[in-house]
PDB file of C-alpha atoms in Angstrom:
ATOM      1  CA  UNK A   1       9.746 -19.817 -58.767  1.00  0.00           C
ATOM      2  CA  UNK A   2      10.816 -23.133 -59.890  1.00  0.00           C
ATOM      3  CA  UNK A   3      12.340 -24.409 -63.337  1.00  0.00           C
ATOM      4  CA  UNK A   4       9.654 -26.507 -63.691  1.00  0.00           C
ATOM      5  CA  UNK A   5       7.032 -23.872 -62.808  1.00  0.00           C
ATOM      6  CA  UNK A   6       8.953 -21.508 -65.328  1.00  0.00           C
ATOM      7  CA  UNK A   7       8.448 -24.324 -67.895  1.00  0.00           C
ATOM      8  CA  UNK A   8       4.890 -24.823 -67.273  1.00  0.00           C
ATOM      9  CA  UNK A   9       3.775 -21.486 -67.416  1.00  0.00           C
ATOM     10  CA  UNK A  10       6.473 -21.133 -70.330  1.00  0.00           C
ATOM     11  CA  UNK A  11       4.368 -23.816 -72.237  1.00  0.00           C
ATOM     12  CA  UNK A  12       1.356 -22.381 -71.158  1.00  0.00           C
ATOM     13  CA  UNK A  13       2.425 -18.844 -72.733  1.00  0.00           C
ATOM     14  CA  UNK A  14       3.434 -20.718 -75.967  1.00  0.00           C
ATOM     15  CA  UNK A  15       0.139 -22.430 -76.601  1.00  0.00           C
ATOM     16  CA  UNK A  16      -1.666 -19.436 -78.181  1.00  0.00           C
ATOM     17  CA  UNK A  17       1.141 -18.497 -80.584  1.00  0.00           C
ATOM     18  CA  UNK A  18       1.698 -22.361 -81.719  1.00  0.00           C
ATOM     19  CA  UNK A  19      -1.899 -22.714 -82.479  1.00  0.00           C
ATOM     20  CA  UNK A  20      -1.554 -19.603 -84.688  1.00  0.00           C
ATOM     21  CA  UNK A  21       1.958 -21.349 -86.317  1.00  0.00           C
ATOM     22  CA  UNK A  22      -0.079 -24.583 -86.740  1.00  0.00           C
ATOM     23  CA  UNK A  23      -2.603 -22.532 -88.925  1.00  0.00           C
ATOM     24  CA  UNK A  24       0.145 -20.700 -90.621  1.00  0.00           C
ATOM     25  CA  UNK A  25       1.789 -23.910 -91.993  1.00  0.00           C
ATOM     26  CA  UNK A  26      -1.973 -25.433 -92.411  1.00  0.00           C
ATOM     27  CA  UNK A  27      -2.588 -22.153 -94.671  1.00  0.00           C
ATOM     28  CA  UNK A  28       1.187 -22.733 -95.980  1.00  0.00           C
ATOM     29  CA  UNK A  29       0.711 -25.665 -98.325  1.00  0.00           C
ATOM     30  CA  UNK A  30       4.263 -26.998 -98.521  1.00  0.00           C
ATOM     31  CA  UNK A  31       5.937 -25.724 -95.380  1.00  0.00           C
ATOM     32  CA  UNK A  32       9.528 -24.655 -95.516  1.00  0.00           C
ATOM     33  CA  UNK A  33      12.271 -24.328 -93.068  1.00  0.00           C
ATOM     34  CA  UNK A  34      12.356 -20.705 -93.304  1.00  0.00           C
ATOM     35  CA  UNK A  35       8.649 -20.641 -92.825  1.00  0.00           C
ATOM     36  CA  UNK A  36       9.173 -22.575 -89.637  1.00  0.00           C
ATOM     37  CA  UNK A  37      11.974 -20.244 -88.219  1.00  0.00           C
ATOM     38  CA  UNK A  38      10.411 -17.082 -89.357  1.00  0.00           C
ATOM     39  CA  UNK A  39       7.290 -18.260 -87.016  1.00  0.00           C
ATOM     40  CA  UNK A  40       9.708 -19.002 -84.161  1.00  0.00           C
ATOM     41  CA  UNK A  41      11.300 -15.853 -84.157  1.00  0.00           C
ATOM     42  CA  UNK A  42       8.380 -13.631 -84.055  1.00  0.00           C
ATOM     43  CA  UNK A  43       6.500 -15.205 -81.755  1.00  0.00           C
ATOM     44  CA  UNK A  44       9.659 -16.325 -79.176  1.00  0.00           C
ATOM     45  CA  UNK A  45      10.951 -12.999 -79.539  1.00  0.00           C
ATOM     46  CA  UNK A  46       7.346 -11.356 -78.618  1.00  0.00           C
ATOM     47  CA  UNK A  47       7.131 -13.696 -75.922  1.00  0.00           C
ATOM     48  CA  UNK A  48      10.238 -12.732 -74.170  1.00  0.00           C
ATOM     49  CA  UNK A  49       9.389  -9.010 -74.841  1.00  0.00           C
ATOM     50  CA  UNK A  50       5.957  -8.784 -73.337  1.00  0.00           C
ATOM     51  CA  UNK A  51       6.728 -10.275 -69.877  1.00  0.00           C
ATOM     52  CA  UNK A  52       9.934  -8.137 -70.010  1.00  0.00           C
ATOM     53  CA  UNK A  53       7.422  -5.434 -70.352  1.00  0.00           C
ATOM     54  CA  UNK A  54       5.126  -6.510 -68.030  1.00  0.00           C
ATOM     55  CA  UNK A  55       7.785  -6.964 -65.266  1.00  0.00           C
ATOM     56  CA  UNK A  56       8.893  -3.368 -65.774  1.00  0.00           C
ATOM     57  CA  UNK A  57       5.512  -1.959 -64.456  1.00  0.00           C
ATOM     58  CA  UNK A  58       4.909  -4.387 -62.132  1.00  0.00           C
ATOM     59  CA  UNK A  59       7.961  -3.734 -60.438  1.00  0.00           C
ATOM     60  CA  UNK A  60       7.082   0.244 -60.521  1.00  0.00           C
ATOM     61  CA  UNK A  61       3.531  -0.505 -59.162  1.00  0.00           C
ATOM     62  CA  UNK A  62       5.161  -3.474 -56.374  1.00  0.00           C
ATOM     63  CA  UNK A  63       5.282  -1.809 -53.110  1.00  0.00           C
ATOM     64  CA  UNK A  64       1.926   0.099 -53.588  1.00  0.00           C
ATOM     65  CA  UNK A  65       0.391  -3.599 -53.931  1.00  0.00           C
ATOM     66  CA  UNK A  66       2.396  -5.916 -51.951  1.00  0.00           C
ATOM     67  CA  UNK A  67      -0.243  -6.828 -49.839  1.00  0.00           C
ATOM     68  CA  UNK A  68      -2.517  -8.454 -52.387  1.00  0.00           C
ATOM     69  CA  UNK A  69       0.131  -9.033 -55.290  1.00  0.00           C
ATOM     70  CA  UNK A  70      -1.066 -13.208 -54.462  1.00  0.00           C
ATOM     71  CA  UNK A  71      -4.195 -12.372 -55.502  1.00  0.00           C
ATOM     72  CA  UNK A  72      -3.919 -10.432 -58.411  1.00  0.00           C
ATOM     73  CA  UNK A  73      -1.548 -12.904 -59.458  1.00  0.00           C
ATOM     74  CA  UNK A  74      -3.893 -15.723 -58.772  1.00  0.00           C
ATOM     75  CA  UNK A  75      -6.520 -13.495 -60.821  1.00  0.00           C
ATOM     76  CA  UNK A  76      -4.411 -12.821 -63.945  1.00  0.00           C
ATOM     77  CA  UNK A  77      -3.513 -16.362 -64.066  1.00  0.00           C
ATOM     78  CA  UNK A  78      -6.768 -17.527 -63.697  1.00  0.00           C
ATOM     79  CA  UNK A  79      -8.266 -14.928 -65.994  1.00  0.00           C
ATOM     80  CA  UNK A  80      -5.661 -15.591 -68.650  1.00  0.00           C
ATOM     81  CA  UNK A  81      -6.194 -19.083 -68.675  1.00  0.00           C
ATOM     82  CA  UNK A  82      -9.924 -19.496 -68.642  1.00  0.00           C
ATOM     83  CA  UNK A  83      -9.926 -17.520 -71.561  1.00  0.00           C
ATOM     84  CA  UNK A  84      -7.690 -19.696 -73.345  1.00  0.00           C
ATOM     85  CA  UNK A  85      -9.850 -22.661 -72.689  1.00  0.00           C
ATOM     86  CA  UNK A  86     -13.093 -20.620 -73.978  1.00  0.00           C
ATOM     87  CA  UNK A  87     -11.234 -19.996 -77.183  1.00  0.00           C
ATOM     88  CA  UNK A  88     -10.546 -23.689 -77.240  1.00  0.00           C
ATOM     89  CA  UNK A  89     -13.964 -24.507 -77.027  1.00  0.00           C
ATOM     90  CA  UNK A  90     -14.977 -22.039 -79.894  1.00  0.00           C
ATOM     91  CA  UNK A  91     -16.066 -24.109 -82.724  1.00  0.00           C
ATOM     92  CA  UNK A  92     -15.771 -21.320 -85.601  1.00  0.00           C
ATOM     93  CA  UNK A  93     -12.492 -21.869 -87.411  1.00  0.00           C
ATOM     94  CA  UNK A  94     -10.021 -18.743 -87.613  1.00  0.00           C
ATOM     95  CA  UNK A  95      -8.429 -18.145 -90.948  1.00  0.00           C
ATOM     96  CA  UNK A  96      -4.637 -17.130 -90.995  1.00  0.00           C
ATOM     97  CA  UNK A  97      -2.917 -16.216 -94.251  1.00  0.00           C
ATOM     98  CA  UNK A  98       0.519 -17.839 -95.269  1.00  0.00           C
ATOM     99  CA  UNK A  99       1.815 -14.629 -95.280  1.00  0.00           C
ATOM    100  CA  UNK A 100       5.015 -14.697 -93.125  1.00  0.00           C
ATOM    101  CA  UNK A 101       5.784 -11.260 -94.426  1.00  0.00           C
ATOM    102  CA  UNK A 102       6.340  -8.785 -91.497  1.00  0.00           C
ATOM    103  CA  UNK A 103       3.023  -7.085 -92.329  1.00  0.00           C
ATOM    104  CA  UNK A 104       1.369 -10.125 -91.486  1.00  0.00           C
ATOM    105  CA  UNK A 105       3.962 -11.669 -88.294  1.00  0.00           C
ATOM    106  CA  UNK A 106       3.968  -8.521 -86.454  1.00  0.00           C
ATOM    107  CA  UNK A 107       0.278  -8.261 -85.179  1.00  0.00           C
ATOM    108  CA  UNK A 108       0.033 -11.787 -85.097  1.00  0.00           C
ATOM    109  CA  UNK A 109       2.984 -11.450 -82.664  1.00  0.00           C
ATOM    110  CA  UNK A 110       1.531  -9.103 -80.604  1.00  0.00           C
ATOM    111  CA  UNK A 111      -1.842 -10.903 -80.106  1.00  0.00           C
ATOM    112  CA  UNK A 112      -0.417 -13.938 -79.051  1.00  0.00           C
ATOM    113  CA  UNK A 113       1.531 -12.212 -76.080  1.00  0.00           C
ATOM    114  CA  UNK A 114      -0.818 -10.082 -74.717  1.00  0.00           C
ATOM    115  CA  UNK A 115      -1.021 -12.515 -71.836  1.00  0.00           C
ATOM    116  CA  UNK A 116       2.383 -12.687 -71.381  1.00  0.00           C
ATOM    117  CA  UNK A 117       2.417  -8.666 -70.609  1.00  0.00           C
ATOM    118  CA  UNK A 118       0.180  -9.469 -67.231  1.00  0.00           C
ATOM    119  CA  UNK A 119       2.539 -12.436 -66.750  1.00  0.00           C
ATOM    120  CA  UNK A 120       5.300 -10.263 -66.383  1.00  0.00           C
ATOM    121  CA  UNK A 121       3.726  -7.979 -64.104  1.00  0.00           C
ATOM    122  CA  UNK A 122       3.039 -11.188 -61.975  1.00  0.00           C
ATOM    123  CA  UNK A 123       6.542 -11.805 -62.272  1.00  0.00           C
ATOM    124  CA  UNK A 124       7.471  -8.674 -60.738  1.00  0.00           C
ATOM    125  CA  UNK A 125       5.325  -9.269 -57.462  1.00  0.00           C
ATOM    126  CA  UNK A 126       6.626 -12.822 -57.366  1.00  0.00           C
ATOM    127  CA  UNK A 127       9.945 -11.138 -57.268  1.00  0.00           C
ATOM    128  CA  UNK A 128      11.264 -13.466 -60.769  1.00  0.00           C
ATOM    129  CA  UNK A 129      14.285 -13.368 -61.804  1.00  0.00           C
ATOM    130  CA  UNK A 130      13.378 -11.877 -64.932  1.00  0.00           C
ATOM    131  CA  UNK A 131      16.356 -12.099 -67.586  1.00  0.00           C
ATOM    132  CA  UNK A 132      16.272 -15.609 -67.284  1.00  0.00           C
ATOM    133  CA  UNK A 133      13.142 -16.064 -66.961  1.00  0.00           C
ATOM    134  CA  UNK A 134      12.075 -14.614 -69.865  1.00  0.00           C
ATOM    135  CA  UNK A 135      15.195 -15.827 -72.069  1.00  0.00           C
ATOM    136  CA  UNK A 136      13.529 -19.395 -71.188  1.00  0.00           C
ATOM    137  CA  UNK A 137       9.757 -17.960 -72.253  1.00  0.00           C
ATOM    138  CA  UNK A 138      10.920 -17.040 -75.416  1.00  0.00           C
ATOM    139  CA  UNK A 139      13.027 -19.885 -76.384  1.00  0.00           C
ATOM    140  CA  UNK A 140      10.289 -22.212 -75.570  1.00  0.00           C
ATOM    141  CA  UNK A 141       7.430 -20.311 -77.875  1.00  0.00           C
ATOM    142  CA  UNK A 142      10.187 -20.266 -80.487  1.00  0.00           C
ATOM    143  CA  UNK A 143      10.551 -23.946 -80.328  1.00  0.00           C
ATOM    144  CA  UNK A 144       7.087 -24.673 -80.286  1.00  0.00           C
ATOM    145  CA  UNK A 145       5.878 -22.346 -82.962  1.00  0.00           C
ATOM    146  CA  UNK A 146       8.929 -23.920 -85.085  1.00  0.00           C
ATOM    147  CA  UNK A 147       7.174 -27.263 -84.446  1.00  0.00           C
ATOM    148  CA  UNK A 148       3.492 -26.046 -85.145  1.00  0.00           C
ATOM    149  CA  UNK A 149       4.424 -24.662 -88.368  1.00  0.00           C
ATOM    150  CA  UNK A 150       5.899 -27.959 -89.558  1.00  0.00           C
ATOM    151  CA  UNK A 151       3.195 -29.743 -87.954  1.00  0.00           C
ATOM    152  CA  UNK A 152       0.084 -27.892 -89.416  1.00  0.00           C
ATOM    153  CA  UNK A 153      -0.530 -30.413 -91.641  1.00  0.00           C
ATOM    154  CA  UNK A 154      -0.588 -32.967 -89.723  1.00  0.00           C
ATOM    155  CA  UNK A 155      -2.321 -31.600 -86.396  1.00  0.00           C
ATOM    156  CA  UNK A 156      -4.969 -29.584 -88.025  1.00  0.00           C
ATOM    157  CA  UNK A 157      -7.535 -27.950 -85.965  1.00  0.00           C
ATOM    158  CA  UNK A 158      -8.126 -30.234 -83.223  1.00  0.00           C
ATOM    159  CA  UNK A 159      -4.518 -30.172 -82.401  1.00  0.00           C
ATOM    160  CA  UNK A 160      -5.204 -26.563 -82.157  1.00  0.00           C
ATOM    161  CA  UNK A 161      -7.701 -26.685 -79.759  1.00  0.00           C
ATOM    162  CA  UNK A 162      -6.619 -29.012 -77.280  1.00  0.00           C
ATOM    163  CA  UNK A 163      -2.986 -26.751 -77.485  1.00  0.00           C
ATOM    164  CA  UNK A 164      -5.067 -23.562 -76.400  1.00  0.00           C
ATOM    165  CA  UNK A 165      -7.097 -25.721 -73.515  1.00  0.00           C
ATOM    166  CA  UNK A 166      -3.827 -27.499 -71.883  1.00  0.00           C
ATOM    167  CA  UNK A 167      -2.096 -24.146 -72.145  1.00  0.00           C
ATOM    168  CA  UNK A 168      -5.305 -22.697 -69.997  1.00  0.00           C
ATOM    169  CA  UNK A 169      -5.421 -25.365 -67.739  1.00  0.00           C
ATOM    170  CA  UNK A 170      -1.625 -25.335 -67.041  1.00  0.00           C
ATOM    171  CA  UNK A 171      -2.122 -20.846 -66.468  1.00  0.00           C
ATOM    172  CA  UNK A 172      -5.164 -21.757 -64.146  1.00  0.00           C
ATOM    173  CA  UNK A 173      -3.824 -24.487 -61.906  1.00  0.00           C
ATOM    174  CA  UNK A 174      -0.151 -22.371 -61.770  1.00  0.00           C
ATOM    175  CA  UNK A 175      -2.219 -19.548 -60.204  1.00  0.00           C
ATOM    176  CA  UNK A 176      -3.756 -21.559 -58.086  1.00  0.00           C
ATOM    177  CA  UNK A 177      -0.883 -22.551 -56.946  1.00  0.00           C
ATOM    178  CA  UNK A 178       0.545 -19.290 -55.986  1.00  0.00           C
ATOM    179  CA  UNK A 179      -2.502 -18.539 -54.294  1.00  0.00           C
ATOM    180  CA  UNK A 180      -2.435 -21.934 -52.119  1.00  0.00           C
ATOM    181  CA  UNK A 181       1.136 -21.223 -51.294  1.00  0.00           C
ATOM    182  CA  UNK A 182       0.719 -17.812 -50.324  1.00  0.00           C
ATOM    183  CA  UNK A 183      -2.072 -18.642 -47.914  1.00  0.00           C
ATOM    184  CA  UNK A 184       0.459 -21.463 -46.241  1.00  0.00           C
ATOM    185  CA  UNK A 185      -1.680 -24.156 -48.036  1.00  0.00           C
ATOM    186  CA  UNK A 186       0.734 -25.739 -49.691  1.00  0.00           C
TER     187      UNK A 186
END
């Protein structure tokens, strides 16, 4: 896998956890710094975590599956990012706290990177190198949530949505991808 594949699907990864930051500082009111950073580290460090994870059983489960790892790639990827651009679509607003206490980060955190657990286990059957990989993950979420914090004010909820639809479109077309490749398409 590529660094600008790892990017993509880096960005992709990131898009549910900075629509959550761009509600956070949009709950926020005056958004500080800290506010910003505390986002960044939650969700970039959950986002490194998860694939981590994810990679771990994936590379337990490899050789009974290395016939059709493609395709359950392909699937996860696809799966993952069709539901991202369903929740885009979703014209109820979600209400987020300001709370940036750890009783409100942590299952924040974890919802956001629930995709990034099957993206790890992807990972594993694409044979990733996985320290780096997911060092890159997480430094890119933390980045991004960073910026959607700040930015909540400005962006608002139709930055929010178009966030969570690129970020499914980028998962979708990456799996398809694989897929293509794997079959000697591409």
């Amino acid at each position: 896998m590529g660094i600008i594949e790892l990017f993509l699907i880096a960005v992709g990864l990131s898009m549910d956890a900075f629509a959550v930051s761009v509600c956070k500082g949009l709950s926020a009111g005056k958004v500080r710094l800290r506010y910003a950073l505390i986002a960044g580290l939650w969700f970039g460090g959950f986002q490194a975590l998860m694939p981590f994870l994810g990679w771990l059983l994936g590379v337990r489960f490899q050789s009974l599956i290395t016939n059709v790892d493609h395709w359950i790639a392909f699937v996860l990827l696809a799966v993952i990012g069709i539901n991202m651009i369903r929740e885009s679509r979703k014209e109820d607003e979600e209400c987020v706290e300001a709370d940036f206490s750890c009783k409100s980060m942590f299952p924040l955190a974890i919802a956001t990177s629930i995709d990034a657990l099957t993206v790890g286990i992807t990972f594993a059957f694409l044979q990733v190198e996985i320290v780096p990989a997911v060092s890159f993950i997480g430094i890119t979420t933390f980045v991004l949530s960073a910026i959607g914090v700040r930015a909540g004010g400005i962006v608002g909820e139709k930055g929010k949505s178009r966030a969570e639809l690129a970020g499914g479109a980028v998962l979708v077309l990456l799996g398809c991808k694989i897929l293509l490749e794997h079959l000697g398409i591409l």
